[in-house]
Amino acid sequence: MDDRSLDRSEAVIAREAAAIGASMKIRFYPFVAGRGEGTHVCDADGNDYLDFIAAGGVLQTGYRHSHVRAAIDAELDRAWSNMHCCYPNERTVELGEELVRRLPGDFEKKAWFGTTGSDANDALFKLVPAATGRPRLISFVGAYHGQTSGSSSLSGHSAQAKVPGAGTVTKVPYPCPYRCTFGPCPPDECSLKCLAFIEEYALGAVSPAEQTAAIIMEPVQSDGGDVVPPDNFIPALRELCDRSGMWLLFDEVKAGMGRTGRFFAFEHAGVEADAVSMGKPLGGGLPLSAVVGRRELLDVDTFALYTLGGSPVPAAAGLAVLEVLRDEALLDNAHRMGARLLDGLRHLQMQHPLIGDVRGKGLMVGIELVVDRETREPATRDAARLVYRCFELGLLVIYCGLLGNVIEMTPPLTIDDSDVDHALSVLDEALADVEAGRFDDTKLARFAGW
Ligand code: PMP
């Protein structure tokens, strides 16, 4: 089935198993990253893959983009590193100004910088209550906001099950049209039921508005299963926040920086955010995160600072990514390629009963696998088989979701028609193999614990 050599990759994996702890790993297949170029990456053995996860939704401009590399080189030559908390550097200031300019809304704004999505959400967790004088927050079941204590308290993802929570965050259902918490109903109704739950249960019973600083939401819930909320949800949530004197925060760590076809994914809803968190692609693949939001939030008299937060080299890379997004019209491309991908996946859905649902916005796309379309029983094992089979066929995708049955695709925004068509043909073949039972489960023993 797979005649490529993986000898060198397997050797690295064996050394890695001995040297590096399990707490920092989620594994899907024996891929060891080698050299990347554009939308493709090789493994340690030189086998080529089309990367439809963009190294975790990080490489908006693909691997080794010449403009981003030039910016990194130039900055390395100049500054290498500094300690932004004690003295500023020009590149990070420039990026802060640019992000502030991009956040919609006629109010005073500022930026904050860290190193990873988790610390950006941790900053929100700490600064928002401090700035508002309200101790409580509301977030969503299925949300993934990070792994530090504050950001994992905000999260409602199964990955957080082993992390002690802080107890001040109330989790409410995310409007998922395919699996509405309140039972099958049309998307608009799912929204209204979730909003009523927030108002009646969260604000009405356990987290009164006068004690609740903000609601934080992923505009598309990614690790929760690439769930796209119905169109009426975010505007109504904004209205509820305004009415209750609460801020509305968006986690744009994965959905932001153009991935959905708008710079910030929440912009599709035509509302304003009081603050957003950013990460992943912000440093062009180097560690950088940000919060952009109301001046009174980011000027609050509380520390949230890290030695390496807002370093000049990642900031220079981030500025270069913004230039490539503009010069290569990558937001438009994300929109067009996303439409082509969704269209192709809907065609595959007609031929493959394993696909229960296809959804996404721009290039943040998920396919939910089910054992039976009527009962919607999650096909969790088939998701693990499918991503492994795609890996064997040269396509990198992963699975996610609270039930582990959603195949996630977050490719570089530079993909073209032929990349999309190639990914679709690999998925077609892999789906056929999994559906026909032509997959040797013993290969998965190491990865899925079977
Ligand atoms: N927020 C979202 C929406 C994410 O998808 C992630 C990572 N999957 C995070 C926050 C945490 O980011 P990081 O892993 O860079 O800390």
XYZ file of N, CA and C in Angstrom, residues 84-85 92-93 95-100 103 109-128 148 151 253 275-279 282 287-295 297-300 302-311 315:
192
model
N 11.307 43.169 24.770
C 10.387 44.278 24.509
C 9.846 44.895 25.793
N 9.742 44.081 26.830
C 9.172 44.629 28.069
C 10.056 45.738 28.661
N 8.411 45.735 15.993
C 7.237 45.359 16.786
C 6.287 46.550 16.927
N 6.855 47.741 17.056
C 6.011 48.939 17.127
C 5.223 49.082 15.814
N 4.405 46.753 13.686
C 3.359 45.724 13.583
C 2.181 46.081 14.491
N 2.480 46.592 15.688
C 1.403 47.028 16.593
C 0.540 48.091 15.936
N 1.189 49.079 15.312
C 0.438 50.156 14.641
C -0.447 49.584 13.536
N 0.099 48.623 12.802
C -0.620 48.030 11.671
C -1.848 47.235 12.157
N -1.670 46.471 13.223
C -2.794 45.669 13.734
C -3.888 46.566 14.299
N -3.466 47.618 14.993
C -4.433 48.575 15.547
C -5.245 49.198 14.404
N -8.005 46.707 13.110
C -9.161 46.288 13.921
C -10.309 47.268 13.698
N -7.527 52.202 20.426
C -7.061 50.804 20.480
C -5.569 50.748 20.720
N -5.152 49.610 21.240
C -3.722 49.350 21.390
C -3.457 47.872 21.125
N -2.187 47.512 21.066
C -1.806 46.103 20.852
C -0.928 45.633 21.998
N -0.877 44.344 22.146
C -0.025 43.661 23.146
C 0.625 42.496 22.405
N 1.848 42.123 22.783
C 2.505 40.993 22.100
C 3.017 39.934 23.070
N 2.868 38.689 22.638
C 3.416 37.543 23.362
C 4.097 36.609 22.380
N 4.078 35.323 22.682
C 4.807 34.382 21.817
C 3.932 33.293 21.202
N 2.756 33.012 21.782
C 1.951 31.890 21.293
C 0.480 32.156 21.613
N -0.412 31.511 20.862
C -1.838 31.781 21.046
C -2.275 31.661 22.493
N -1.722 30.698 23.202
C -2.120 30.474 24.593
C -1.835 31.699 25.455
N -0.665 32.317 25.271
C -0.370 33.442 26.167
C -1.182 34.683 25.802
N -1.590 34.784 24.521
C -2.470 35.896 24.153
C -3.820 35.745 24.856
N -4.355 34.523 24.862
C -5.635 34.310 25.550
C -5.465 34.396 27.061
N -4.300 34.005 27.536
C -3.999 34.151 28.954
C -4.005 35.634 29.342
N -3.477 36.474 28.446
C -3.477 37.921 28.710
C -4.924 38.423 28.795
N -5.777 37.940 27.881
C -7.190 38.340 27.953
C -7.800 37.890 29.271
N -7.500 36.653 29.638
C -8.046 36.065 30.865
C -7.673 36.928 32.082
N -6.475 37.467 32.042
C -5.988 38.254 33.172
C -6.425 39.717 33.077
N -6.280 40.298 31.888
C -6.469 41.745 31.752
C -7.939 42.168 31.668
N -8.788 41.317 31.058
C -10.181 41.735 30.864
C -10.892 41.920 32.214
N -2.036 27.294 28.656
C -1.616 27.888 29.928
C -2.825 27.861 30.863
N -5.662 30.391 29.789
C -6.286 30.092 28.498
C -6.993 28.742 28.528
N -6.802 33.368 16.695
C -5.493 32.721 16.609
C -5.392 31.866 15.348
N -11.957 43.245 21.638
C -10.548 42.818 21.543
C -10.491 41.499 20.799
N -9.340 41.235 20.194
C -9.095 39.942 19.547
C -7.740 39.415 20.016
N -7.623 38.087 20.030
C -6.309 37.472 20.240
C -5.847 36.912 18.904
N -4.537 36.958 18.691
C -3.949 36.433 17.449
C -2.728 35.601 17.786
N -2.318 34.739 16.853
C -1.128 33.918 17.086
C -0.788 33.205 15.798
N 0.813 34.860 12.791
C 1.198 36.261 13.001
C 2.695 36.495 12.820
N 7.636 32.379 16.606
C 6.710 32.549 17.739
C 6.314 34.008 17.977
N 5.046 34.296 17.777
C 4.523 35.644 18.013
C 3.011 35.577 18.196
N 2.516 36.264 19.201
C 1.074 36.361 19.382
C 0.731 37.799 19.730
N -0.547 38.114 19.669
C -0.958 39.491 19.959
C -2.363 39.521 20.526
N -2.623 40.574 21.266
C -3.994 40.982 21.568
C -4.126 42.376 21.001
N -5.221 42.636 20.322
C -5.496 43.981 19.819
C -6.874 44.340 20.325
N -6.997 45.509 20.944
C -8.314 45.831 21.476
C -8.358 47.192 22.123
N -9.386 47.389 22.906
C -9.640 48.695 23.531
C -8.451 49.173 24.346
N -8.185 50.470 24.217
C -7.043 51.052 24.934
C -7.138 50.776 26.429
N -8.337 48.350 27.953
C -7.975 46.960 28.266
C -6.448 46.828 28.311
N -5.791 47.363 27.303
C -4.354 47.088 27.172
C -3.481 48.059 27.964
N -4.119 49.116 28.490
C -3.373 50.025 29.377
C -3.666 49.742 30.845
N -4.372 48.673 31.138
C -4.734 48.402 32.532
C -3.471 48.189 33.375
N -1.858 46.187 35.140
C -1.555 44.797 35.524
C -0.495 44.290 34.557
N 0.438 43.523 35.029
C 1.467 43.018 34.117
C 0.999 41.770 33.372
N 1.326 41.712 32.089
C 1.216 40.485 31.305
C 2.382 40.593 30.324
N 3.561 40.218 30.747
C 4.727 40.441 29.884
C 5.677 39.251 29.916
N 6.309 39.033 28.784
C 7.222 37.903 28.624
C 8.503 38.380 27.960
N 9.626 37.829 28.372
C 10.921 38.268 27.852
C 10.956 38.243 26.321
N 10.431 37.147 25.730
C 10.527 37.001 24.274
C 9.260 37.461 23.541
N 8.319 38.055 24.284
C 7.082 38.515 23.641
C 7.342 39.730 22.783
N 6.932 39.677 21.514
C 7.119 40.835 20.637
C 8.555 41.032 20.223
N 9.236 39.955 19.867
C 10.629 40.072 19.419
C 10.687 40.602 17.981
N 8.356 39.772 14.455
C 7.553 40.939 14.039
C 7.866 41.313 12.586
